[in-house]
Amino acid sequence: MKPLEKLLKKPGSHLPARPAAAPGTAPGQGSGPGPRRQSLSRPPASPEEPAGPAGPQPGGEGRWLELRPPEAPLRSPEEASPGGDRDRDREPPSPEPPPAARCCCGCGCAPAAPAPPERLLAALLERLPAGGAHGRGCGADSLLDDIVLTHSLFLPTERFLQQLHQHATFVLAAGSPPPRWEEGAGLRRKRAVLAVLLHFLETYKGLLQEEESAGKVIKELYLLIMKDTSLYHDLEDEILKLHQLVETVELKVADETPPPNKQVKPLFRHFRRIDSCLQTRVAFRGSDEIFCRVYMPDHSYVTIRSRLSASVQDILASVTEKLQYSEEQSTREDALILVTMASSGEKAVLQPSEECVFTTLGINSHLFACTRDTFDSLVPLPEEIQVVPGDTEIHRAEPEEIANHLTAFHWELFRCIHELEFVDYVFHGERGRRETANLELLLQRCSEVQHWVGTELLLCESLGKRAHLLKKLIKIAAICKQNQDMLSFYAIIIGLNNAAISRLRLTWEKLPGKFKNLFRKFENLTDPCRNHKTYREVLAKMKPPLIPFVPLILKDLTFLHEGSKTLLDGLVNVEKLHCIAEKVRTIRKYRSRPLCLELEASPSQLQTKAYVRQLRVIDNQNLLFELSYKLEPGSQ
């Protein structure tokens, strides 16, 4: 989680007007000499206000507790209230659950109880409504969405579908329900199986193309349902919808034909082609093919075409083929190894079994192929450490243009992220890293914008132009906030708080008072105190569409993951599943409406668009400090 921690790191304030630290206060630590922000006075938190993200807190009360009956064994002995065991012993059996334990829709149905992983799907099928008696938002519907979103935490997707197939086989293959079932029980169970399968397909969609074993089970289940359509005419609408979804996710059920040649997708950081960066971004999948450069120790390179999910071994095989490496060389000590090289000179050897390395590279990192003897001689590419000061597009374009293009591009990247990538990134599900490529690209873009702010300021040698650029960047942040693009807003403010920027005393002194106050207000909004309370309050008042600060969502999911166990005494912690699913549903809400920005297609606008989508940044902090001290040697 190092990239996440780096994004969430918040340096202190640095404006000259900030009061000095009190006597005895320890000076700020870090690579830069700027002091940390002093604590701001804030009103005390209200008793009902949570100090952190909603999670399965011991003894807490919340909506998700309605899914657990009072007798659910989800707490450890030390978390149980005094006398809790005696109270349960005295509680008489009741045909109807108490009001606090009823379904969240108030229909009176029993809440979901913890169950072993292999029994949770059966319990879900029993709870799903037979018809339209329950409206949307019923506890069964919520439980269905919870399990579909989070089942990989306790049950692999293939096993989950196999269990669903077993339930469908029991109902469908018999042709008629068993004698012990009441009339209509077979129809209800078949409708429940269809409901789970339909919701699963609606949620996963294109991801199923990456899971061959799961796709095979779905094909078998689909064929089984289609053979039985004549027995249950009441389910024609559901079966028609199933057929449409199967076609949508491209699960071939007849004679399969080889897929056409796929178009190679460019990663926006690896190629600087204008025609590529101006295209609308589309989601990456592990099977997509990309072009990538792999460099040699002498900085020559070969361009290979590879799958995004390719392993290091596959990449080296392509490089070996390009270099016409002999088999004898590949097996001897001078065999090639794959190395990641950052602009700062940091390097690491990748293991042959590692996959999806393309999306995990740093901003200015590159892949090198070398032998172990030449590993120590590797140096960064000259273009990554060469600095050429001068005016860039940001000095010509208006703040509104840059802010709008930032929002539009980040909305495209945010829309490409599948909601399950958030779960897999934190919980390391069975699908692994290949299904988090789009999320990793957005996180890298967030870091790129932070370094872009510092790069542009430190490459501006004139004090007056640098102060004017600082003012423009604050205006861009304000417009991004107005656009409800909190990702760009956060990244710009964090970039302005970089220690190499905060020490530029002369530059900050020339900033007008109005913008000093505005920047302090923005610092307060991004302050992590009380678990980012101010930011969360502002975000809660926004309506979709909006782009949240994604690293904070991952932080909340990490809190849920580390704060409670998935299995307690062999039973699935349904409270934890619901809390995770609720966080994912907030992402759905943010993207529930399309983004509408009026962007002109004039040549100047296209130039600004290209500039925003292919930022050139310096991500070497030591180099940023060198530039900072050259501009203002005596600033503190």
XYZ file of C-alpha atoms in Angstrom:
636
model
C 0.000 0.000 0.000
C 2.992 2.318 -0.343
C 1.546 4.267 -3.312
C -1.640 4.873 -1.307
C 0.251 6.074 1.740
C 2.267 8.433 -0.442
C -0.872 9.996 -1.903
C -2.448 10.466 1.516
C 0.648 12.074 3.047
C -0.173 15.671 3.916
C 2.663 18.204 4.426
C 2.124 21.229 6.584
C 1.124 24.764 5.749
C 3.806 27.212 4.762
C 2.268 30.639 4.198
C 4.187 33.461 5.905
C 1.059 34.745 7.615
C 0.664 31.529 9.605
C 1.400 32.073 13.321
C 4.699 30.712 14.524
C 4.920 27.525 16.519
C 4.590 27.782 20.251
C 7.760 27.558 22.350
C 8.800 23.987 22.864
C 7.081 22.745 19.782
C 9.175 20.301 17.776
C 10.046 21.541 14.335
C 8.523 19.830 11.310
C 10.353 16.826 10.057
C 10.923 15.838 6.459
C 13.212 16.549 3.584
C 12.229 20.168 3.338
C 12.867 22.934 5.855
C 9.270 24.195 5.870
C 7.421 23.884 9.225
C 4.342 21.708 9.589
C 0.876 23.179 9.895
C -0.119 24.311 13.355
C -3.294 22.861 14.768
C -6.322 24.948 13.921
C -9.032 25.489 16.468
C -12.159 23.548 15.628
C -15.485 23.077 17.357
C -15.732 19.789 19.251
C -17.273 16.886 17.384
C -20.904 16.165 18.072
C -21.509 12.937 20.031
C -23.265 11.272 17.113
C -20.598 12.156 14.595
C -18.274 9.238 13.703
C -14.555 9.751 13.871
C -13.873 7.420 10.980
C -15.500 5.602 8.108
C -18.493 3.506 8.872
C -17.315 0.061 9.874
C -18.286 -2.903 11.980
C -17.528 -1.319 15.340
C -18.134 -3.396 18.462
C -21.341 -2.407 20.079
C -22.093 0.262 17.491
C -25.499 0.949 16.023
C -26.199 1.520 12.365
C -28.248 0.470 9.438
C -26.068 -2.547 8.684
C -26.818 -4.018 12.112
C -30.364 -4.606 10.944
C -29.089 -7.484 8.864
C -27.957 -9.389 11.970
C -30.318 -11.075 14.425
C -29.656 -10.562 18.138
C -28.361 -14.099 18.544
C -25.796 -13.841 15.739
C -22.390 -15.005 17.092
C -20.357 -12.248 15.463
C -18.596 -10.829 18.528
C -15.687 -12.045 20.520
C -16.281 -12.709 24.235
C -14.542 -9.516 25.301
C -16.790 -7.462 22.969
C -20.024 -8.867 24.333
C -21.958 -6.713 26.778
C -22.182 -7.782 30.438
C -24.945 -10.249 30.920
C -25.363 -10.762 27.197
C -25.259 -14.560 27.468
C -27.835 -14.565 30.272
C -30.121 -12.329 28.239
C -29.962 -14.664 25.270
C -30.712 -17.650 27.497
C -33.829 -15.949 28.880
C -35.086 -14.724 25.497
C -38.189 -16.740 24.568
C -38.598 -17.959 20.999
C -40.618 -15.584 18.872
C -42.304 -16.364 15.553
C -41.507 -12.831 14.370
C -38.166 -11.043 14.737
C -38.083 -7.973 16.971
C -38.363 -4.571 15.264
C -34.621 -3.857 15.525
C -33.817 -7.101 13.727
C -36.282 -6.809 10.889
C -35.442 -6.312 7.244
C -34.359 -2.796 6.422
C -37.394 -2.272 4.204
C -39.769 -2.860 7.133
C -41.542 -5.766 5.460
C -41.165 -8.025 8.490
C -38.938 -10.676 6.902
C -36.142 -12.170 8.995
C -32.711 -10.539 8.759
C -29.730 -12.310 7.244
C -27.879 -14.507 9.713
C -24.195 -15.447 9.544
C -23.581 -18.704 7.749
C -20.680 -20.849 6.577
C -19.345 -19.858 3.142
C -20.863 -22.896 1.473
C -24.287 -22.183 2.997
C -24.544 -18.425 2.439
C -25.702 -18.749 -1.173
C -28.417 -21.226 -0.169
C -29.601 -18.816 2.529
C -29.688 -16.034 -0.060
C -31.813 -18.098 -2.466
C -34.293 -18.803 0.320
C -34.611 -15.103 1.111
C -35.060 -13.789 -2.408
C -38.683 -12.750 -3.111
C -40.884 -14.928 -5.280
C -42.373 -11.991 -7.111
C -43.002 -8.307 -6.638
C -43.967 -8.508 -2.956
C -40.700 -6.875 -1.950
C -39.673 -3.589 -3.499
C -36.198 -2.460 -4.357
C -34.121 -1.839 -1.286
C -35.462 -4.897 0.512
C -32.996 -6.690 2.749
C -32.855 -9.577 0.275
C -31.930 -7.261 -2.583
C -29.245 -5.612 -0.451
C -27.881 -8.988 0.640
C -27.796 -10.137 -2.996
C -25.734 -7.114 -4.010
C -23.482 -7.513 -0.951
C -22.674 -11.135 -1.773
C -22.148 -10.558 -5.503
C -19.741 -7.666 -4.810
C -17.779 -9.320 -2.004
C -18.058 -13.093 -2.445
C -14.401 -13.340 -3.519
C -13.408 -12.519 0.058
C -14.659 -15.903 1.269
C -15.403 -17.950 -1.863
C -13.665 -18.002 -5.274
C -15.833 -16.868 -8.169
C -15.643 -20.258 -9.899
C -16.753 -22.041 -6.721
C -19.542 -19.508 -6.202
C -20.892 -20.166 -9.702
C -20.539 -23.912 -9.263
C -22.729 -23.728 -6.170
C -25.284 -21.718 -8.120
C -25.124 -24.337 -10.868
C -25.791 -27.086 -8.315
C -28.884 -25.279 -7.035
C -30.096 -24.738 -10.596
C -29.489 -28.388 -11.477
C -31.509 -29.543 -8.468
C -34.488 -27.394 -9.476
C -34.300 -27.446 -13.238
C -33.074 -30.892 -14.211
C -35.840 -32.642 -12.285
C -38.436 -31.054 -14.540
C -40.821 -30.703 -11.591
C -40.358 -29.855 -7.923
C -39.928 -32.664 -5.377
C -43.117 -33.940 -3.703
C -42.202 -32.396 -0.364
C -42.214 -28.873 -1.875
C -45.346 -26.842 -1.715
C -46.995 -25.742 -4.922
C -44.957 -23.078 -6.686
C -41.758 -23.761 -4.704
C -39.885 -24.872 -7.820
C -40.847 -21.702 -9.648
C -39.740 -19.533 -6.730
C -36.390 -21.288 -6.451
C -35.803 -21.057 -10.195
C -36.654 -17.362 -10.092
C -34.160 -16.927 -7.243
C -31.403 -18.698 -9.215
C -32.123 -16.500 -12.202
C -32.086 -13.364 -10.030
C -28.622 -14.209 -8.675
C -27.250 -15.036 -12.116
C -28.728 -11.907 -13.697
C -27.343 -9.648 -10.982
C -23.964 -11.373 -11.207
C -23.777 -10.792 -14.969
C -24.938 -7.181 -14.646
C -22.206 -6.528 -12.069
C -19.292 -8.316 -13.707
C -19.959 -7.841 -17.430
C -16.643 -7.530 -19.250
C -14.593 -8.909 -16.341
C -15.869 -12.397 -17.136
C -13.842 -12.385 -20.325
C -10.729 -12.614 -18.135
C -11.956 -15.631 -16.143
C -12.174 -18.610 -18.459
C -13.133 -21.135 -15.772
C -15.948 -18.915 -14.472
C -17.146 -18.245 -18.012
C -17.341 -21.982 -18.664
C -19.610 -22.512 -15.646
C -21.847 -19.636 -16.754
C -22.168 -21.152 -20.218
C -23.248 -24.479 -18.731
C -25.713 -22.758 -16.425
C -27.106 -20.694 -19.275
C -27.624 -23.776 -21.470
C -29.285 -25.580 -18.573
C -31.746 -22.733 -18.086
C -32.464 -22.413 -21.799
C -33.343 -26.118 -22.051
C -35.968 -25.727 -19.349
C -37.746 -22.611 -20.610
C -40.801 -24.583 -21.779
C -41.625 -25.664 -18.209
C -41.936 -22.179 -16.737
C -43.568 -19.711 -19.080
C -43.804 -17.096 -16.312
C -40.060 -16.528 -16.499
C -39.873 -15.522 -20.154
C -38.894 -11.927 -19.323
C -36.066 -13.012 -17.036
C -34.756 -15.549 -19.538
C -34.861 -12.979 -22.340
C -32.858 -10.574 -20.161
C -30.395 -13.363 -19.384
C -29.922 -14.055 -23.095
C -29.220 -10.364 -23.736
C -26.695 -10.185 -20.879
C -24.876 -13.278 -22.055
C -24.508 -11.686 -25.467
C -23.384 -8.427 -23.863
C -20.519 -10.044 -21.948
C -19.588 -12.015 -25.074
C -19.972 -15.475 -23.598
C -20.241 -17.609 -26.717
C -22.551 -20.576 -26.254
C -22.513 -21.950 -29.812
C -19.628 -22.656 -32.149
C -16.929 -20.325 -30.947
C -15.031 -18.353 -33.523
C -11.560 -16.920 -32.955
C -11.693 -13.273 -31.858
C -10.624 -10.652 -34.387
C -7.295 -8.914 -34.052
C -7.527 -6.565 -31.108
C -6.542 -2.938 -31.417
C -3.435 -2.115 -29.443
C -4.194 0.361 -26.659
C -1.619 2.974 -25.676
C -0.838 3.631 -22.026
C -0.974 7.397 -21.597
C 2.387 7.594 -19.817
C 4.401 5.407 -22.172
C 3.802 7.073 -25.522
C 3.580 10.799 -26.291
C 1.621 10.489 -29.526
C -0.901 13.303 -29.952
C -3.447 11.141 -31.746
C -3.393 8.628 -28.892
C -3.742 11.103 -26.046
C -6.678 12.892 -27.694
C -8.741 9.707 -27.934
C -11.414 8.978 -25.335
C -10.054 6.626 -22.718
C -11.438 3.087 -22.596
C -11.094 0.502 -19.868
C -8.095 -1.811 -19.880
C -8.429 -5.559 -19.413
C -5.713 -8.109 -18.792
C -6.066 -9.563 -22.284
C -5.602 -6.182 -23.995
C -2.433 -5.717 -25.981
C -0.155 -2.718 -25.598
C 3.143 -1.463 -27.004
C 5.966 -0.942 -24.560
C 9.638 -0.022 -24.776
C 12.214 -2.109 -22.955
C 15.617 -0.411 -22.663
C 19.114 -1.836 -22.692
C 22.045 -0.697 -20.493
C 23.302 1.538 -23.342
C 19.802 3.179 -23.485
C 18.905 1.615 -26.805
C 15.513 -0.044 -26.741
C 13.234 -2.568 -28.369
C 9.492 -2.080 -28.754
C 7.436 -5.135 -27.917
C 3.759 -5.917 -28.270
C 2.437 -7.640 -25.167
C -0.659 -8.428 -23.191
C -1.287 -6.088 -20.272
C -1.374 -9.095 -17.923
C 1.838 -10.603 -19.322
C 4.280 -12.031 -16.830
C 7.900 -10.962 -16.565
C 8.872 -14.248 -18.150
C 6.656 -13.515 -21.170
C 8.120 -10.003 -21.540
C 11.669 -11.340 -21.430
C 10.766 -13.941 -24.041
C 9.577 -11.179 -26.385
C 12.708 -9.126 -25.745
C 14.922 -12.160 -26.323
C 13.185 -12.807 -29.618
C 13.644 -9.181 -30.706
C 17.338 -9.242 -29.792
C 17.757 -12.635 -31.449
C 19.182 -13.997 -28.259
C 20.266 -17.619 -28.621
C 18.836 -20.361 -26.424
C 22.306 -21.042 -25.018
C 22.612 -17.454 -23.819
C 19.143 -17.600 -22.249
C 20.074 -20.587 -20.116
C 23.551 -19.454 -19.099
C 24.522 -16.952 -16.412
C 24.246 -14.113 -18.917
C 20.487 -14.628 -19.202
C 18.421 -11.442 -19.219
C 16.621 -10.102 -16.178
C 13.901 -7.412 -16.124
C 14.530 -4.324 -14.006
C 12.423 -1.272 -13.151
C 14.407 1.970 -13.112
C 13.062 5.196 -11.596
C 14.236 8.673 -12.579
C 15.937 8.970 -9.189
C 18.134 5.958 -9.982
C 16.267 3.499 -7.777
C 16.035 0.080 -9.400
C 14.543 -3.284 -8.583
C 14.702 -6.717 -10.191
C 11.313 -8.186 -11.131
C 10.642 -11.853 -10.459
C 9.762 -14.046 -13.479
C 6.327 -14.918 -12.060
C 5.192 -11.307 -11.548
C 2.332 -10.150 -13.777
C 0.835 -6.848 -14.897
C 4.035 -4.853 -14.354
C 3.159 -2.177 -16.915
C 0.556 -0.416 -14.769
C 2.678 -0.583 -11.615
C 5.575 1.456 -12.998
C 6.265 4.877 -11.528
C 5.610 8.119 -13.384
C 9.028 8.298 -15.052
C 10.036 4.680 -14.514
C 11.119 2.394 -17.333
C 11.773 -1.278 -17.916
C 15.366 -2.369 -18.537
C 16.561 -5.771 -19.736
C 20.117 -6.612 -18.748
C 22.286 -9.379 -17.385
C 23.124 -9.619 -13.713
C 26.677 -8.506 -14.463
C 25.469 -5.213 -15.950
C 22.803 -4.528 -13.308
C 25.021 -2.224 -11.220
C 25.906 -0.097 -14.268
C 22.296 0.862 -15.070
C 21.563 4.596 -14.972
C 18.330 6.530 -15.655
C 17.570 7.819 -19.113
C 19.088 11.288 -19.734
C 15.738 12.716 -20.803
C 14.295 12.010 -17.377
C 16.900 14.089 -15.518
C 17.395 16.847 -18.080
C 15.686 20.112 -17.145
C 14.900 22.733 -19.768
C 13.241 25.808 -18.210
C 10.819 27.715 -20.387
C 7.189 28.630 -20.888
C 4.763 25.752 -21.367
C 1.091 25.573 -22.303
C 0.003 26.420 -18.765
C 1.279 29.996 -19.177
C -0.822 30.555 -22.313
C -4.085 28.785 -21.482
C -6.779 30.189 -19.229
C -7.365 28.536 -15.824
C -10.894 27.514 -16.860
C -9.580 25.673 -19.911
C -6.976 23.701 -17.974
C -9.361 22.897 -15.110
C -12.119 21.712 -17.440
C -9.751 19.499 -19.419
C -8.372 18.060 -16.179
C -11.893 17.231 -15.031
C -12.875 15.723 -18.387
C -9.798 13.504 -18.555
C -10.032 12.344 -14.962
C -13.729 11.587 -15.435
C -12.792 9.317 -18.340
C -10.217 7.529 -16.189
C -12.643 7.277 -13.251
C -15.381 5.834 -15.477
C -12.971 3.162 -16.768
C -12.515 1.712 -13.280
C -14.764 -1.265 -12.603
C -16.256 -1.083 -9.128
C -14.789 -4.488 -8.258
C -11.278 -3.120 -8.793
C -11.630 -1.230 -5.503
C -12.357 -4.496 -3.689
C -9.562 -6.428 -5.403
C -6.985 -3.662 -4.887
C -7.449 -3.715 -1.111
C -8.420 -7.311 -0.441
C -6.189 -8.927 -3.096
C -8.953 -11.159 -4.402
C -8.502 -14.185 -6.571
C -8.554 -12.109 -9.763
C -5.269 -10.561 -8.678
C -3.654 -7.449 -10.055
C -4.860 -7.736 -13.643
C -8.303 -6.389 -12.777
C -6.955 -3.313 -10.969
C -5.078 -1.862 -13.936
C -7.505 1.041 -14.437
C -7.463 1.931 -10.748
C -3.667 1.865 -10.659
C -3.523 4.161 -13.684
C -5.777 6.691 -11.951
C -3.638 6.575 -8.795
C -0.543 7.184 -10.904
C -2.292 10.074 -12.622
C -3.073 11.601 -9.218
C 0.619 11.434 -8.318
C 1.495 12.831 -11.740
C -0.685 15.929 -11.208
C 0.969 16.533 -7.831
C 4.442 16.516 -9.385
C 3.207 18.556 -12.360
C 2.381 21.442 -10.013
C 5.890 21.506 -8.575
C 7.554 20.985 -11.935
C 5.831 23.939 -13.590
C 6.565 26.285 -10.698
C 10.216 25.304 -10.339
C 10.898 25.589 -14.076
C 9.653 29.199 -13.990
C 12.772 31.278 -13.325
C 11.184 34.750 -13.159
C 9.887 35.610 -9.689
C 6.991 37.643 -11.031
C 5.898 34.954 -13.506
C 6.291 32.307 -10.806
C 3.997 34.208 -8.425
C 1.487 34.664 -11.253
C 1.641 30.926 -11.997
C 1.097 30.146 -8.322
C -2.027 32.309 -8.402
C -3.220 30.527 -11.570
C -2.754 27.088 -10.001
C -4.870 28.095 -7.006
C -7.566 29.311 -9.427
C -7.385 25.991 -11.294
C -7.890 24.153 -8.002
C -10.907 26.341 -7.225
C -12.490 25.612 -10.624
C -11.841 21.883 -10.229
C -13.642 22.014 -6.886
C -16.505 23.860 -8.560
C -16.576 21.088 -11.201
C -16.785 18.587 -8.323
C -13.474 17.102 -9.414
C -12.066 16.512 -5.958
C -9.275 14.302 -7.305
C -7.684 17.150 -9.274
C -8.399 19.604 -6.453
C -6.692 17.404 -3.864
C -3.722 16.653 -6.133
C -3.065 20.344 -6.847
C -3.244 21.351 -3.174
C -0.934 18.490 -2.161
C 1.437 19.533 -4.946
C 1.498 23.114 -3.659
C 2.329 21.743 -0.209
C 5.414 19.962 -1.525
C 8.384 20.983 0.627
C 10.309 22.166 -2.429
C 7.459 24.604 -3.165
C 6.552 25.625 0.371
C 10.074 26.939 1.018
C 9.791 29.546 -1.785
C 9.168 32.430 0.652
C 9.579 35.230 -1.874
C 7.119 33.605 -4.259
C 4.460 33.145 -1.571
C 4.938 36.710 -0.314
C 4.039 38.101 -3.757
C 0.760 36.152 -3.745
C -2.233 38.513 -3.268
C -3.949 38.338 0.118
C -7.188 37.119 -1.451
C -5.453 34.030 -2.808
C -3.543 33.447 0.425
C -6.871 33.229 2.250
C -8.327 31.015 -0.469
C -5.356 28.652 -0.233
C -5.707 28.445 3.559
C -9.357 27.531 3.053
C -8.336 24.787 0.635
C -5.708 23.544 3.087
C -8.404 23.284 5.726
C -10.586 21.285 3.327
C -7.790 18.782 2.640
C -6.699 18.597 6.281
C -6.620 14.923 7.368
C -7.540 15.789 10.964
C -10.445 13.788 12.428
C -10.292 11.411 9.505
C -10.742 14.063 6.805
C -13.916 15.327 8.482
C -14.128 18.621 6.568
C -13.667 16.950 3.189
C -16.261 14.272 3.979
C -18.808 16.904 4.954
C -18.267 18.806 1.701
C -18.437 15.593 -0.343
C -21.695 14.552 1.332
C -23.370 17.737 0.079
C -22.367 17.148 -3.549
C -24.635 15.479 -6.066
C -23.452 13.287 -8.927
C -21.593 13.402 -11.156
C -18.459 13.922 -9.107
C -14.908 12.584 -8.909
C -13.884 11.778 -5.324
C -10.376 11.669 -3.953
C -9.930 7.976 -4.744
C -7.002 7.252 -2.343
C -9.285 8.073 0.571
C -11.834 5.470 -0.595
C -9.056 2.885 -0.596
C -8.044 4.013 2.866
C -11.600 3.445 4.111
C -11.711 -0.017 2.546
C -8.364 -0.836 4.152
C -9.806 0.236 7.509
C -12.745 -2.130 7.021
C -10.442 -4.929 5.948
C -8.026 -4.667 8.856
C -10.662 -3.740 11.442
C -12.645 -6.989 11.345
C -12.303 -10.570 10.218
C -14.110 -11.975 7.207
C -14.747 -15.321 8.915
C -15.664 -15.577 12.592
C -15.784 -19.122 13.965
C -16.242 -20.407 10.439
C -19.175 -18.065 9.725
C -19.122 -15.280 7.157
C -19.152 -11.812 8.719
C -22.141 -10.412 6.800
C -21.760 -7.060 8.559
C -18.299 -6.613 7.045
C -19.584 -7.617 3.604
C -22.351 -5.034 3.843
C -19.989 -2.238 4.915
C -17.665 -2.968 1.998
C -20.554 -3.146 -0.452
C -21.950 0.152 0.855
C -18.639 1.836 0.096
C -18.702 0.398 -3.439
C -22.291 1.595 -3.891
C -21.175 5.152 -3.136
C -18.911 4.893 -6.189
C -21.941 3.878 -8.241
C -23.741 6.925 -6.944
C -20.893 9.269 -7.923
C -21.037 7.938 -11.499
C -24.816 7.630 -11.785
C -25.092 10.707 -14.019
C -23.006 11.737 -17.025
C -20.543 14.605 -16.842
C -21.510 17.550 -19.033
C -18.738 20.042 -19.758
C -18.782 22.408 -22.717
C -15.387 22.004 -24.369
C -14.671 23.692 -27.682
C -12.948 21.882 -30.543
C -10.799 24.833 -31.616
C -7.076 24.299 -32.323
C -6.098 26.100 -29.124
C -8.444 23.896 -27.089
C -7.032 20.747 -28.681
C -3.562 21.976 -27.840
C -4.572 22.466 -24.209
C -6.255 19.056 -24.184
C -3.094 17.396 -25.467
C -0.999 19.247 -22.884
C -3.221 18.168 -19.976
C -3.312 14.530 -21.080
C 0.443 14.101 -21.521
C 2.020 16.038 -18.689
C 5.795 16.039 -18.463
C 6.816 16.061 -14.824
C 9.838 15.693 -12.583
C 9.139 13.058 -9.938
C 12.648 13.078 -8.450
C 12.295 14.947 -5.154
C 16.044 15.583 -4.887
C 16.030 17.253 -8.293
C 13.033 19.374 -7.290
C 14.938 20.583 -4.217
C 17.961 21.464 -6.339
C 15.766 23.607 -8.596
C 14.099 25.185 -5.571
C 17.407 26.230 -3.971
C 18.654 27.648 -7.263
C 15.575 29.879 -7.504
C 15.598 31.083 -3.881
C 18.790 30.028 -2.061
C 18.035 31.838 1.176
C 14.343 31.050 1.592
C 13.154 29.030 4.557
